[in-house]
Coordinates of C-alpha atoms and ligand atoms in Angstrom, one line a residue:
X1 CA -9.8 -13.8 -15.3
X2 CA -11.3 -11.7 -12.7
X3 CA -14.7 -12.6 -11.7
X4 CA -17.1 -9.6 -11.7
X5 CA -18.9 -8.1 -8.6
X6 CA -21.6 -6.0 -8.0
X7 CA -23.0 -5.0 -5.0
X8 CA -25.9 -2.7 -3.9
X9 CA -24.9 0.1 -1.0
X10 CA -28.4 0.8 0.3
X11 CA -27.6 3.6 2.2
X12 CA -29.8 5.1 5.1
X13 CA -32.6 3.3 3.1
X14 CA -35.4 0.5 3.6
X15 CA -37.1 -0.5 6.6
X16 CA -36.2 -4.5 7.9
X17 CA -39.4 -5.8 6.2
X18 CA -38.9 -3.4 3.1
X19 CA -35.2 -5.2 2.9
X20 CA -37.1 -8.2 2.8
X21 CA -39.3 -7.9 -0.1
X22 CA -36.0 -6.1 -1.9
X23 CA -33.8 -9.1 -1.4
X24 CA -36.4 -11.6 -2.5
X25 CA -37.4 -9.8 -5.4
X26 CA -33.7 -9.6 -6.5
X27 CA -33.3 -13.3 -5.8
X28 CA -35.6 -14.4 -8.1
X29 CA -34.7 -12.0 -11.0
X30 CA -30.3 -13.2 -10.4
X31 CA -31.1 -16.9 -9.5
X32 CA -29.5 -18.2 -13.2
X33 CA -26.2 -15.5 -12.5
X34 CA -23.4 -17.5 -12.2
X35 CA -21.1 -15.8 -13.7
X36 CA -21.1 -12.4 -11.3
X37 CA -20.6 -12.0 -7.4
X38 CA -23.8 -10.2 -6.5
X39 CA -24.0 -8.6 -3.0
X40 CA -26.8 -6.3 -1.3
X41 CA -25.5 -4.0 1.7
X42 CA -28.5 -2.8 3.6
X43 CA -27.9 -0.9 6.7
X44 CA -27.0 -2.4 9.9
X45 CA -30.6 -2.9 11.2
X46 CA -31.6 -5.4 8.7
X47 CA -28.8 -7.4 8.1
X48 CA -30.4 -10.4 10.6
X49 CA -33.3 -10.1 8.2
X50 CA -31.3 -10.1 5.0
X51 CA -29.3 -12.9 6.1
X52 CA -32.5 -14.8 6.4
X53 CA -33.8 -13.3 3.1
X54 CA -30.2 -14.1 1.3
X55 CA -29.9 -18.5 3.1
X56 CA -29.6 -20.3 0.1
X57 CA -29.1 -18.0 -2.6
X58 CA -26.7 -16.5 -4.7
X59 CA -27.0 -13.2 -3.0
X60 CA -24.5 -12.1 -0.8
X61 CA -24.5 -9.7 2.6
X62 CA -22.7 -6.9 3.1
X63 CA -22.5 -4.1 5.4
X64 CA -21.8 -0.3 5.1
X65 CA -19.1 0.4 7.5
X66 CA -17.1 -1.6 10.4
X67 CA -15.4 -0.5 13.2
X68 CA -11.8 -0.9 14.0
X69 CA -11.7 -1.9 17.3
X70 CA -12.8 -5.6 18.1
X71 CA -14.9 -4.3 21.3
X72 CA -15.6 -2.0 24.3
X73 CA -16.8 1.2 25.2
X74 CA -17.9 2.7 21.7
X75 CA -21.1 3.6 21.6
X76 CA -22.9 3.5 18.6
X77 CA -20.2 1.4 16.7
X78 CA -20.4 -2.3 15.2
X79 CA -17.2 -4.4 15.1
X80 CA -16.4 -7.3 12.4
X81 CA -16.7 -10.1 14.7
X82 CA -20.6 -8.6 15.0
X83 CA -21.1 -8.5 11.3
X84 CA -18.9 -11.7 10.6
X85 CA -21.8 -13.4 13.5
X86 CA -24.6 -12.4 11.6
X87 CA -23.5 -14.5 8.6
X88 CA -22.1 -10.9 6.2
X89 CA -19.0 -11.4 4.3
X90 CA -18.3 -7.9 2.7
X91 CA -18.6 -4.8 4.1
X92 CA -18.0 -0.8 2.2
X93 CA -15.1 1.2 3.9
X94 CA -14.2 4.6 3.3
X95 CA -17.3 5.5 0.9
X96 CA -16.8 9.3 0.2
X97 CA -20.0 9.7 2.1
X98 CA -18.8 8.8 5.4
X99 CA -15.5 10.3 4.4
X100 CA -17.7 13.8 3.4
X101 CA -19.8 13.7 6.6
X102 CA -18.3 11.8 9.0
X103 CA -14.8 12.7 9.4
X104 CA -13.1 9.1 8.0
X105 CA -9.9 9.5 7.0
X106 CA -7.4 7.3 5.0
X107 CA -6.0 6.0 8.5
X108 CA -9.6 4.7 9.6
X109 CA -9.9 3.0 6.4
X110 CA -6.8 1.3 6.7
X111 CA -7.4 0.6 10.5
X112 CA -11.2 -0.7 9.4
X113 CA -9.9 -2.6 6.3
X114 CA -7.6 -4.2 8.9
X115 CA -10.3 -5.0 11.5
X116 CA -12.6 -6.4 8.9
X117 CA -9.5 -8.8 6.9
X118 CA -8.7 -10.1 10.9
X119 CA -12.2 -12.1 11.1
X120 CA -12.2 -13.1 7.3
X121 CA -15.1 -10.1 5.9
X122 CA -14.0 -9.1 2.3
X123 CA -13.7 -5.0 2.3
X124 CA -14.8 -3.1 -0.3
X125 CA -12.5 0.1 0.0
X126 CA -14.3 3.1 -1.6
X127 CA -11.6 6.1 -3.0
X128 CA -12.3 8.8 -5.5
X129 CA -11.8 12.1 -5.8
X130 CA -14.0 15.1 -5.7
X131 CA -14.8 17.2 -8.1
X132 CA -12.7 20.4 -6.7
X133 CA -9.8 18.2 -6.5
X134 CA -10.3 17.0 -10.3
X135 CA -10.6 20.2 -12.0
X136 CA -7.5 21.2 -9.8
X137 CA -5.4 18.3 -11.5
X138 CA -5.1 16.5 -8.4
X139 CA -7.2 13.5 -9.1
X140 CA -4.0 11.3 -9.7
X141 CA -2.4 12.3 -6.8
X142 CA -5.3 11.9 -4.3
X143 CA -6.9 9.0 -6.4
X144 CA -3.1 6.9 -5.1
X145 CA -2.9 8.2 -2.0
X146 CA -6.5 6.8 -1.4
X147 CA -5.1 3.4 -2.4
X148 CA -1.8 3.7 -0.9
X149 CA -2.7 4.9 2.5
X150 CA -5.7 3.0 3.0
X151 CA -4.2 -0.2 2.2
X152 CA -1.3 0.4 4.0
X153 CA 0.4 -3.2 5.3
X154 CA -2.1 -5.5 4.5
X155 CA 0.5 -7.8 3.5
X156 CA -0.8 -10.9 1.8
X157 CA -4.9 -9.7 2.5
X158 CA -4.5 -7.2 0.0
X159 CA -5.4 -9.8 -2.7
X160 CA -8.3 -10.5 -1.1
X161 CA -9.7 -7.0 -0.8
X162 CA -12.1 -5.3 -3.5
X163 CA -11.8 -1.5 -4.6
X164 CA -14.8 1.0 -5.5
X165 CA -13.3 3.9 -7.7
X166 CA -16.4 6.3 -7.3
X167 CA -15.9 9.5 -8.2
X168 CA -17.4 11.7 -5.9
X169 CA -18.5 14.3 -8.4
X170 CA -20.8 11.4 -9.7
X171 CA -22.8 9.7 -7.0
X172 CA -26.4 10.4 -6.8
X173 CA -25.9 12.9 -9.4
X174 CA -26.9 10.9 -12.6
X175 CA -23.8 12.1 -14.0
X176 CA -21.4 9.1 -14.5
X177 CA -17.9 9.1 -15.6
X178 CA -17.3 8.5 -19.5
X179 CA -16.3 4.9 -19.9
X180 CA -12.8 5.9 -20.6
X181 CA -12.1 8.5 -17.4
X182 CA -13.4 5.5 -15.5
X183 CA -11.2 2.7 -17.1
X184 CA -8.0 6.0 -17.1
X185 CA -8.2 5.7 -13.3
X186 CA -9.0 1.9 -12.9
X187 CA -5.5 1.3 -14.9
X188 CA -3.9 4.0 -12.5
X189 CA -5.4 1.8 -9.2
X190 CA -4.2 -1.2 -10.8
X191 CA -0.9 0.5 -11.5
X192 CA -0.4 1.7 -8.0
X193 CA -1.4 -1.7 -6.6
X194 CA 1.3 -3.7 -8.8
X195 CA 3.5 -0.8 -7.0
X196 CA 2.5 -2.2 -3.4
X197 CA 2.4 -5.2 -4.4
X198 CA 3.3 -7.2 -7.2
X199 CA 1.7 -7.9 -10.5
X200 CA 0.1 -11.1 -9.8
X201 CA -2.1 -9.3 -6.6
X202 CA -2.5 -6.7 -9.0
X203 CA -4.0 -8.4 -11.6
X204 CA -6.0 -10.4 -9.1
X205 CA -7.9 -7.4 -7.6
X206 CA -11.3 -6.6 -8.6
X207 CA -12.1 -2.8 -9.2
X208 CA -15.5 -1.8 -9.3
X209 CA -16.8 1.6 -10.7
X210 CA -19.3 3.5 -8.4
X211 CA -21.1 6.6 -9.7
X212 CA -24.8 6.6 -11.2
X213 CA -24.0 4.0 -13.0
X214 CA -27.7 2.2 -14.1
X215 CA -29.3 -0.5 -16.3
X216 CA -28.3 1.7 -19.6
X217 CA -24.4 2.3 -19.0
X218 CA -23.6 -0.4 -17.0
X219 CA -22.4 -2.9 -20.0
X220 CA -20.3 -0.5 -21.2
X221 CA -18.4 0.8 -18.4
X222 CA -18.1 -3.0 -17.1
X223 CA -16.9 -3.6 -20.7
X224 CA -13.9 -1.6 -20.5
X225 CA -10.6 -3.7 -19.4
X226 CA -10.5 -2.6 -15.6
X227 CA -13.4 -2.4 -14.2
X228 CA -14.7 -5.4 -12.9
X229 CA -18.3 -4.6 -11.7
X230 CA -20.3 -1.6 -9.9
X231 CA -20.9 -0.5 -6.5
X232 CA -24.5 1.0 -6.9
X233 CA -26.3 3.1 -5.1
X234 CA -29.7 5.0 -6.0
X235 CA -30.2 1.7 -9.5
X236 CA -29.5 -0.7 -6.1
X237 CA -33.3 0.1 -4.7
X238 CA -35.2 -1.5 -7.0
X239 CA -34.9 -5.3 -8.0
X240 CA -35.1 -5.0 -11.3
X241 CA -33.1 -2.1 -12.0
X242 CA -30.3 -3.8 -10.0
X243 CA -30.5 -7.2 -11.5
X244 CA -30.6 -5.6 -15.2
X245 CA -27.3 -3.8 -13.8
X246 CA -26.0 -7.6 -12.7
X247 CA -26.8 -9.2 -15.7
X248 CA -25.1 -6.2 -17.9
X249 CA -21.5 -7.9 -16.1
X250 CA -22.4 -11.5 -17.6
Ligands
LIG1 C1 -22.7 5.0 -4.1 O1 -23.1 5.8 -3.2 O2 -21.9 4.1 -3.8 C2 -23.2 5.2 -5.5 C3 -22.5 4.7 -6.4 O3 -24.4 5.9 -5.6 P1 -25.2 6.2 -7.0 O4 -25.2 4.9 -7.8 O5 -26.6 6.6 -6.5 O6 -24.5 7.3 -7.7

């Protein structure tokens, strides 16, 4: 039985001292949840903040992107070891935003995946198609090349990693994916991983849904067989809006 997990990506959002007040007004509204993961990703500037604000509680850290190298002359970058320090153990790769607007491919995911498995942080590797490539009839196609190339030779890590199927035609657009297109492409990822892998791993790996999902469809997308838990964005900003979307995976 897969445990569920859902995790807030902040984005380019909140101020250290607002991500302070966010995490402790989420900590008191999950403090019973046992029964899902629950992880906050603010961006790099608070995370020393939100480590302090998550000691002791059931919330997790994560982070929004990692570099691949472990150090050196790359200005601007973070490296796992950093994050790893700080006391995060997950961290978003490949979300379609930083594919969209900053030029990551599926070889930087896989190199960032790597970099981030090396000093133990769990990645949560974001694919999806867009909506172009949907209506085209290519969303199977780019949908497992996503998965294929991006967790290219992870070997025996692969079981630990987490997938976000977000399709990109639904984030920050309040328009969501039906619970069935959701669970159609889950049951595809979870295909293609029993491919590179074998059905054990397969089974083992958690697949979130990412995608406007909020407070009112959550339950029933995390209802559906493979989706185990959300990766929310805009519903991730305000405690109760993100705990109600936690407790909807008890
Ligand atoms: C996201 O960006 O990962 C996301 C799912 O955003 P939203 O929930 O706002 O659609």
């Amino acid at each position: 039985m897969r445990k569920k997990i859902v995790a807030g990506n902040w984005k380019m959002n909140k101020t250290a001292s607002e991500a302070a007040a966010l995490i402790d007004g989420i900590k008191k509204e999950v403090a019973d949840v046992t029964e899902v993961d629950v992880v906050v990703c603010p961006p790099f500037t608070n995370l020393q903040v939100a480590a302090a604000a998550c000691a002791g509680s059931n919330v997790k850290l994560g982070a929004q992107n990692v570099h691949w190298e472990a150090s050196g002359a790359y200005t601007g970058e973070i490296s796992a070891a950093m994050l790893k320090d700080l006391g995060v153990e997950y961290v978003i790769i490949g979300h379609s935003e930083r594919r969209q607007y900053f030029g990551e491919t599926d070889e930087t995911v896989n190199a960032r995946t790597k970099a981030a498995l090396a000093v133990g942080l769990i990645p949560i590797v974001c694919v999806g198609e867009t909506l172009a490539e949907r209506d085209a009839g290519n969303m199977e196609a780019v949908v497992v090349r996503q998965v294929k190339a991006g967790l290219n030779d992870l070997g025996d890590d692969l079981a630990k990693v987490v997938i976000a199927y977000e399709p990109v035609w639904a984030i920050g657009t309040g328009r969501t994916a039906t619970p069935a297109q959701a669970q159609e492409v889950h049951a595809l990822i979870r295909l293609t991983l029993a491919e590179i892998s074998d059905g054990d791993t397969a089974n083992a790996i958690r697949i979130q849904y990412g995608g406007s999902m909020k407070p009112e469809n959550a339950k029933e997308l995390m209802s559906q067989p493979d989706i185990d838990g959300g990766l929310i964005g805009g519903a991730a900003l305000k405690a109760d809006s993100f705990a109600a979307i936690v407790k909807a995976g008890e």
